[in-house]
Amino acid sequence: MTSRRSFISGAGTAIVAGAAFSASAPSVIRELTQAGSHRGAPDDEDFWLLAQQAFTMDRSVVNLNNGGVSPAPRIVQESMKRHLDEANSLPPPHVLWSLVPPRREAVRSRLAGAWGVDAEEVAITRNSSESLQICQFGIDLKPGDEVLTTNQDYPRMLNTFRQREAREGVKLITFSLPVPCESEDEIVEAYASRITPRTRMILCCHVINLTGQVLPVRRIAELGSARGIPVVIDGAHAFANLHFSLDELQCHYYGTSLHKWLFAPIGTGLLYVRRDRIEHTWPLMAADEKERADIRKFEQIGTHPAANFLAIAEALTFHEALGGARKEARLRALRARWIDHLQDVPGFRLNSPRAQVLSCGLGNFRIDGLEPAKLQSWLWEKHRILVTTITHDEFSGTRVTPSVYTTPAEIDRFCDLVRQAARHGLPE
Ligand SMILES: Cc1ncc(COP(=O)(O)O)c(C=O)c1O
């Protein structure tokens, strides 16, 4: 791990070196792509400065809530605008129904290729909610059938099952996980011990949004496969944040947003459905019988703007130029930086795991005596630093989610303010 001092001096060098770089989008992509595999280490500030320049963020604000939804880099914004202009300068029916479909197919195959699965298993959706609800509503269940998940899963996904409970008499079984949990075996056992002969579906986060806890999803998928139970993975915070391929997870379904960690336009998502599951899963909006075994049936949402979906291509280009592994390592280094700075503050508690395989760039902490909601308001109202307050029945804390455009200096400023608040208290 890089020491704080060398990380900071790296940042200084970057500012000088950065003066030589052009901020224009294509040149940033070119520079990132040409940087070569020896570049882009977590403390290579010259490289990360290029990533920072690709965004149009107002640098008077420090955004440490990139987990909610992310800004898109300039090339993605420009691409969206181009596609919108096109849809309004040629006859829109021609654009939407002739020009767009082949381009959309190109996006599908690039997404599939980048995550190691077949294009015929990938649907482009509007967000994680839509992707996951397709699975949650689309799998047949009878009264008394059980669906299994944790009480730390995303509230909308829990509500989806609650609606099926109220409407169809299925049974939602939830359980608690320790915060944080440092043992893969403990997590797998927590699921395994609750599977009963009535269990018909398992919903499992790849990364829990509240804490950044990573779950061993492949092992949970194997649990389901061995018992013929479909496993739906909620990848909202894992996709393009952790570096993995969908293929290696061996899951039946994987739903994610692309507007979080892929930096695609707001309102984009992906649904992976294993080929043999497609025809047994109902779409949310009815599709033609001819499409029964076609992944595109999940995309039947009526007339909608194509610009968001087509601009995913530029987000992929940016992601590939950064490199998935380099991006994951940088996000982890930024998390390590704020934890290093804060962990000797009296009363500091990390609500996130420290083990490499169970953690990622998202983190959540608490300091005894500092109320997270008050800390959030003070940081935002007085200092224009945005963090997220997490309140769960069993714990609470402050979630910190830096991104690739976050600078070490911004992390340090945030930490200095938290230390100040811990020492002197927050103004009433
Ligand atoms: C774990 C998890 N699942 C699902 C969602 C829903 O994502 P979206 O609002 O993009 O549909 C979120 C949103 O933050 C999330 O954190």
XYZ file of C-alpha atoms and ligand atoms in Angstrom:
444
model
C 0.000 0.000 0.000
C 1.281 3.424 -0.892
C 2.091 5.693 2.006
C 0.058 8.827 2.428
C 3.100 10.998 1.743
C 4.009 9.379 -1.586
C 0.370 9.439 -2.687
C 0.227 13.183 -2.000
C 3.521 13.939 -3.719
C 2.252 11.880 -6.657
C -0.779 14.140 -6.792
C 1.472 17.212 -6.888
C 3.443 15.839 -9.818
C 0.213 15.114 -11.622
C -0.885 18.715 -11.504
C 2.368 19.869 -13.099
C 2.370 17.059 -15.633
C -1.329 17.580 -16.253
C -0.695 21.024 -17.688
C 0.667 19.279 -20.781
C -2.486 17.248 -21.352
C -5.356 18.440 -23.452
C -8.720 18.196 -21.715
C -10.590 17.340 -24.908
C -12.419 14.046 -24.676
C -10.887 12.094 -27.584
C -7.399 13.042 -26.485
C -8.122 11.851 -22.932
C -9.242 8.491 -24.304
C -6.178 8.355 -26.544
C -3.847 9.175 -23.661
C -5.510 6.627 -21.388
C -5.400 3.962 -24.064
C -1.795 4.676 -24.936
C -0.726 4.777 -21.292
C 0.091 1.064 -21.498
C -0.246 -1.687 -18.948
C 2.649 -0.402 -16.829
C 0.623 2.746 -16.104
C -2.474 3.343 -13.997
C -1.294 1.967 -10.655
C -3.513 3.218 -7.815
C -0.984 5.960 -6.991
C -0.137 6.937 -10.597
C -1.613 10.425 -10.298
C -0.650 11.451 -13.835
C -2.826 8.642 -15.143
C -5.750 9.361 -12.807
C -5.610 13.038 -13.669
C -6.558 12.011 -17.208
C -9.589 10.197 -15.817
C -10.509 13.295 -13.782
C -10.299 15.474 -16.898
C -12.727 13.242 -18.744
C -15.561 14.429 -16.437
C -17.229 17.835 -16.354
C -17.842 17.818 -12.593
C -17.857 21.154 -10.787
C -14.716 20.856 -8.679
C -16.014 23.225 -6.013
C -18.166 20.292 -4.900
C -16.731 17.025 -3.580
C -18.975 14.165 -4.563
C -18.446 11.175 -2.300
C -21.811 9.701 -3.206
C -21.021 8.127 -6.526
C -22.822 5.007 -5.393
C -26.228 6.656 -5.781
C -25.765 7.508 -9.442
C -22.692 8.728 -11.258
C -22.074 11.655 -13.557
C -21.104 10.530 -17.062
C -17.843 11.538 -18.722
C -17.938 14.171 -21.428
C -17.776 11.657 -24.320
C -20.890 9.936 -23.008
C -22.779 13.224 -22.612
C -21.786 14.298 -26.124
C -22.815 11.004 -27.618
C -26.233 11.234 -25.985
C -26.732 14.727 -27.360
C -25.728 13.562 -30.863
C -28.220 10.711 -30.776
C -30.991 12.971 -29.488
C -30.288 15.515 -32.226
C -30.414 12.790 -34.828
C -33.763 11.534 -33.559
C -35.155 15.043 -33.990
C -33.547 15.957 -37.287
C -34.535 12.909 -39.332
C -38.049 11.442 -39.192
C -38.087 9.851 -35.708
C -39.792 6.624 -36.887
C -36.962 6.092 -39.355
C -34.353 6.766 -36.661
C -35.970 4.633 -33.942
C -37.020 1.690 -36.039
C -34.410 1.577 -38.818
C -31.224 3.282 -37.706
C -31.225 2.419 -34.010
C -31.772 -1.382 -33.893
C -28.456 -2.437 -35.512
C -26.553 0.033 -33.314
C -28.316 -1.297 -30.262
C -27.196 -4.782 -31.265
C -23.628 -3.513 -31.430
C -23.948 -2.189 -27.857
C -25.386 -5.519 -26.729
C -22.537 -7.481 -28.215
C -19.885 -5.152 -26.809
C -21.413 -5.409 -23.315
C -21.644 -9.184 -23.589
C -18.082 -9.480 -24.905
C -16.658 -7.294 -22.150
C -18.341 -9.417 -19.452
C -17.633 -12.811 -21.041
C -21.145 -13.952 -21.962
C -23.144 -14.433 -25.151
C -24.952 -11.427 -26.635
C -28.110 -13.563 -26.811
C -28.134 -13.609 -22.990
C -27.912 -9.834 -22.470
C -30.843 -7.407 -22.408
C -30.391 -3.644 -22.200
C -32.745 -2.166 -19.619
C -33.310 1.141 -17.853
C -31.791 0.299 -14.483
C -31.213 -2.392 -11.835
C -34.776 -2.058 -10.603
C -36.184 -3.009 -13.976
C -33.657 -5.818 -14.526
C -34.283 -7.333 -11.115
C -38.063 -6.938 -11.220
C -38.140 -8.781 -14.537
C -36.719 -11.749 -12.599
C -38.644 -11.187 -9.379
C -42.013 -10.911 -11.137
C -41.126 -13.083 -14.121
C -40.451 -16.363 -12.334
C -43.644 -18.345 -11.649
C -44.408 -18.860 -7.954
C -47.349 -20.492 -6.162
C -48.863 -19.563 -2.773
C -46.566 -20.844 -0.044
C -43.451 -20.831 -2.248
C -40.525 -19.183 -0.494
C -38.107 -16.564 -1.763
C -34.930 -16.063 0.210
C -32.868 -12.901 0.652
C -31.263 -10.739 3.350
C -32.749 -7.783 5.199
C -29.889 -5.713 3.742
C -31.074 -6.139 0.173
C -32.281 -3.044 -1.655
C -35.636 -1.783 -0.307
C -37.296 -1.700 -3.747
C -36.341 -5.304 -4.335
C -37.705 -6.293 -0.911
C -40.916 -4.404 -1.696
C -41.219 -6.288 -4.971
C -41.339 -9.555 -3.068
C -43.673 -8.029 -0.450
C -46.085 -7.189 -3.254
C -46.017 -10.819 -4.402
C -46.631 -11.838 -0.772
C -49.686 -9.585 -0.551
C -50.998 -10.483 -3.968
C -50.138 -14.140 -4.454
C -49.365 -15.529 -1.014
C -45.695 -16.286 -1.629
C -43.484 -16.135 1.454
C -40.551 -13.769 1.782
C -37.812 -15.107 4.063
C -35.191 -12.553 5.081
C -32.269 -12.825 7.440
C -29.628 -10.618 8.953
C -25.903 -10.636 8.136
C -23.282 -9.375 10.590
C -22.013 -5.835 9.877
C -19.332 -6.224 8.755
C -18.940 -9.898 7.907
C -15.363 -11.082 7.363
C -16.070 -14.718 6.536
C -17.233 -16.099 3.192
C -18.179 -19.387 4.835
C -20.423 -17.625 7.331
C -22.278 -15.884 4.513
C -22.733 -19.042 2.446
C -23.921 -20.907 5.545
C -26.412 -18.125 6.317
C -28.093 -18.744 2.943
C -27.676 -22.533 2.931
C -29.218 -22.998 6.378
C -32.396 -21.177 5.323
C -33.073 -23.102 2.143
C -36.108 -25.341 2.597
C -37.986 -27.685 0.237
C -40.267 -24.677 -0.533
C -37.486 -22.302 -1.577
C -38.062 -21.294 -5.195
C -35.802 -18.259 -5.697
C -32.776 -16.643 -4.054
C -32.013 -12.942 -4.443
C -28.511 -11.980 -3.475
C -26.530 -8.745 -3.689
C -23.084 -8.935 -5.231
C -22.221 -5.809 -3.224
C -24.538 -4.598 -0.449
C -25.233 -0.922 -1.105
C -25.403 -0.036 2.614
C -21.887 -1.121 3.525
C -19.964 -2.223 0.426
C -19.979 -5.794 1.775
C -19.126 -8.147 -1.105
C -20.901 -11.510 -1.072
C -19.459 -14.749 -2.486
C -22.056 -14.841 -5.242
C -20.563 -17.718 -7.176
C -20.825 -19.987 -4.140
C -24.399 -18.848 -3.548
C -25.232 -19.494 -7.215
C -23.771 -22.982 -6.805
C -25.976 -23.549 -3.750
C -29.012 -22.708 -5.885
C -27.888 -24.715 -8.915
C -27.306 -27.827 -6.830
C -30.934 -27.634 -5.638
C -32.578 -26.396 -8.855
C -33.284 -22.949 -7.328
C -32.730 -19.933 -9.600
C -30.361 -17.360 -8.119
C -30.828 -13.709 -9.061
C -27.810 -11.514 -8.405
C -28.290 -7.814 -7.699
C -25.150 -6.342 -9.231
C -26.066 -2.650 -8.924
C -22.834 -1.789 -7.096
C -20.546 -4.509 -8.361
C -20.778 -4.156 -12.112
C -17.808 -2.195 -13.519
C -16.684 -1.527 -9.953
C -15.261 -4.964 -9.253
C -13.384 -6.538 -12.143
C -15.020 -9.873 -13.013
C -16.767 -11.674 -15.824
C -20.412 -12.707 -15.642
C -19.450 -16.087 -16.961
C -17.321 -16.890 -13.919
C -20.225 -16.207 -11.516
C -22.282 -19.107 -12.874
C -25.514 -17.409 -11.850
C -28.918 -17.741 -13.504
C -29.719 -14.026 -13.590
C -27.715 -10.834 -13.035
C -29.299 -7.372 -12.969
C -27.462 -4.085 -12.746
C -27.593 -0.381 -13.499
C -25.024 1.028 -15.890
C -25.392 4.604 -14.587
C -23.483 3.844 -11.412
C -20.062 2.332 -12.037
C -19.954 2.022 -15.821
C -20.610 5.802 -16.050
C -23.237 5.267 -18.771
C -26.164 7.710 -19.124
C -28.710 7.916 -16.310
C -31.451 5.441 -17.113
C -29.413 2.500 -18.388
C -29.145 -1.036 -17.071
C -28.308 -4.586 -18.034
C -29.971 -7.919 -17.447
C -28.129 -11.182 -17.974
C -30.359 -14.239 -18.227
C -28.703 -17.625 -18.668
C -29.822 -19.009 -22.003
C -31.833 -21.935 -20.591
C -33.809 -19.581 -18.321
C -34.997 -17.105 -20.962
C -38.094 -18.905 -22.102
C -39.188 -19.725 -18.533
C -39.087 -16.086 -17.453
C -41.979 -13.720 -18.194
C -41.133 -10.209 -19.419
C -42.558 -7.236 -17.467
C -44.375 -5.988 -20.572
C -45.943 -8.659 -22.730
C -44.031 -9.635 -25.848
C -44.905 -11.519 -29.005
C -45.007 -15.312 -28.707
C -42.304 -15.489 -31.403
C -39.959 -13.891 -28.868
C -40.569 -16.455 -26.135
C -36.954 -17.628 -26.103
C -35.433 -14.341 -27.274
C -33.619 -12.121 -24.769
C -35.080 -9.076 -26.582
C -38.512 -9.831 -25.148
C -37.286 -8.186 -21.924
C -36.722 -4.945 -23.845
C -40.341 -4.511 -24.977
C -41.072 -1.243 -23.201
C -42.738 0.749 -25.964
C -41.406 3.906 -27.577
C -38.527 5.409 -25.647
C -35.426 7.520 -26.352
C -32.603 5.488 -27.830
C -29.901 8.033 -27.012
C -29.270 6.672 -23.504
C -28.806 3.146 -24.726
C -26.598 3.993 -27.680
C -24.309 6.163 -25.561
C -23.488 3.092 -23.449
C -20.968 2.435 -26.231
C -18.910 5.481 -25.211
C -19.110 4.511 -21.548
C -17.684 1.134 -22.525
C -14.898 2.801 -24.458
C -14.043 4.903 -21.416
C -14.204 1.894 -19.090
C -11.943 -0.115 -21.379
C -9.468 2.761 -21.657
C -9.283 2.958 -17.857
C -9.118 -0.822 -17.544
C -11.474 -2.680 -15.205
C -8.690 -4.004 -12.977
C -6.972 -0.611 -12.703
C -10.277 1.046 -11.874
C -11.063 -1.456 -9.115
C -7.587 -1.017 -7.620
C -7.855 2.792 -7.658
C -11.288 2.753 -6.012
C -9.956 0.424 -3.325
C -6.936 2.698 -2.776
C -9.191 5.722 -2.277
C -11.192 3.789 0.297
C -7.999 2.672 2.049
C -6.901 6.301 2.155
C -9.907 7.591 4.105
C -9.915 4.576 6.397
C -6.191 5.116 7.147
C -6.866 8.757 7.982
C -9.856 8.130 10.201
C -9.226 4.886 11.977
C -7.359 6.354 14.932
C -10.209 8.787 15.673
C -11.647 7.736 19.070
C -14.914 5.829 18.575
C -14.278 5.081 14.861
C -15.967 1.918 13.645
C -15.803 0.526 10.121
C -19.153 -0.955 9.089
C -17.492 -2.539 6.051
C -15.248 -5.575 5.785
C -11.479 -5.295 5.535
C -10.843 -8.678 3.877
C -9.896 -8.153 0.218
C -12.397 -10.660 -1.212
C -15.280 -9.235 0.834
C -14.637 -5.534 0.288
C -14.530 -2.997 -2.560
C -14.264 0.769 -3.048
C -17.500 1.488 -1.140
C -17.197 1.922 2.601
C -19.299 2.866 5.606
C -18.113 4.147 8.966
C -19.451 5.510 12.205
C -17.905 7.556 14.962
C -19.424 7.272 18.430
C -21.135 10.509 19.353
C -21.345 11.810 15.773
C -24.799 11.386 14.366
C -24.471 10.383 10.680
C -27.413 12.510 9.466
C -26.016 15.610 11.214
C -22.553 14.926 9.848
C -23.971 14.631 6.344
C -25.867 17.944 6.619
C -22.849 19.791 8.011
C -20.502 18.420 5.341
C -22.905 19.415 2.597
C -24.342 22.693 3.919
C -21.048 24.139 5.126
C -18.446 22.449 2.957
C -20.182 21.130 -0.174
C -18.974 17.583 0.411
C -21.608 14.989 -0.359
C -21.759 11.690 1.544
C -24.698 9.364 2.234
C -26.325 8.617 5.566
C -27.226 4.954 5.917
C -29.961 4.065 8.366
C -30.913 0.433 8.756
C -32.883 -1.202 11.581
C -29.678 -2.853 12.823
C -26.987 -0.223 12.229
C -26.292 3.222 10.876
C -23.332 5.092 9.456
C -21.911 7.292 6.735
C -21.321 5.756 3.316
C -18.394 7.087 1.331
C -18.159 6.301 -2.368
C -15.373 8.107 -4.224
C -15.027 7.642 -7.976
C -12.240 7.619 -10.542
C -12.359 11.418 -10.740
C -11.950 11.855 -6.972
C -8.545 13.263 -6.017
C -6.486 12.243 -2.970
C -6.642 15.894 -1.874
C -10.451 15.745 -1.822
C -10.343 12.633 0.355
C -7.918 14.376 2.715
C -10.150 17.440 2.994
C -13.104 15.251 3.858
C -11.057 13.393 6.494
C -9.743 16.596 8.071
C -13.317 17.846 8.458
C -14.536 14.572 9.969
C -11.636 14.645 12.438
C -12.534 18.225 13.314
C -16.183 17.244 13.860
C -15.138 14.282 16.018
C -12.888 16.481 18.156
C -15.108 19.539 18.573
C -18.600 18.211 17.867
C -21.028 19.522 15.281
C -22.738 22.906 15.593
C -26.390 22.573 16.680
C -28.204 -2.880 -4.257
C -29.085 -2.062 -5.150
N -29.995 -2.669 -5.905
C -30.808 -2.000 -6.727
C -30.736 -0.633 -6.818
C -31.683 0.103 -7.730
O -30.939 0.774 -8.711
P -31.679 1.744 -9.737
O -32.299 2.832 -8.936
O -30.574 2.219 -10.618
O -32.681 0.933 -10.431
C -29.817 0.055 -6.051
C -29.722 1.532 -6.111
O -28.916 2.175 -5.503
C -28.961 -0.680 -5.205
O -28.057 -0.069 -4.444
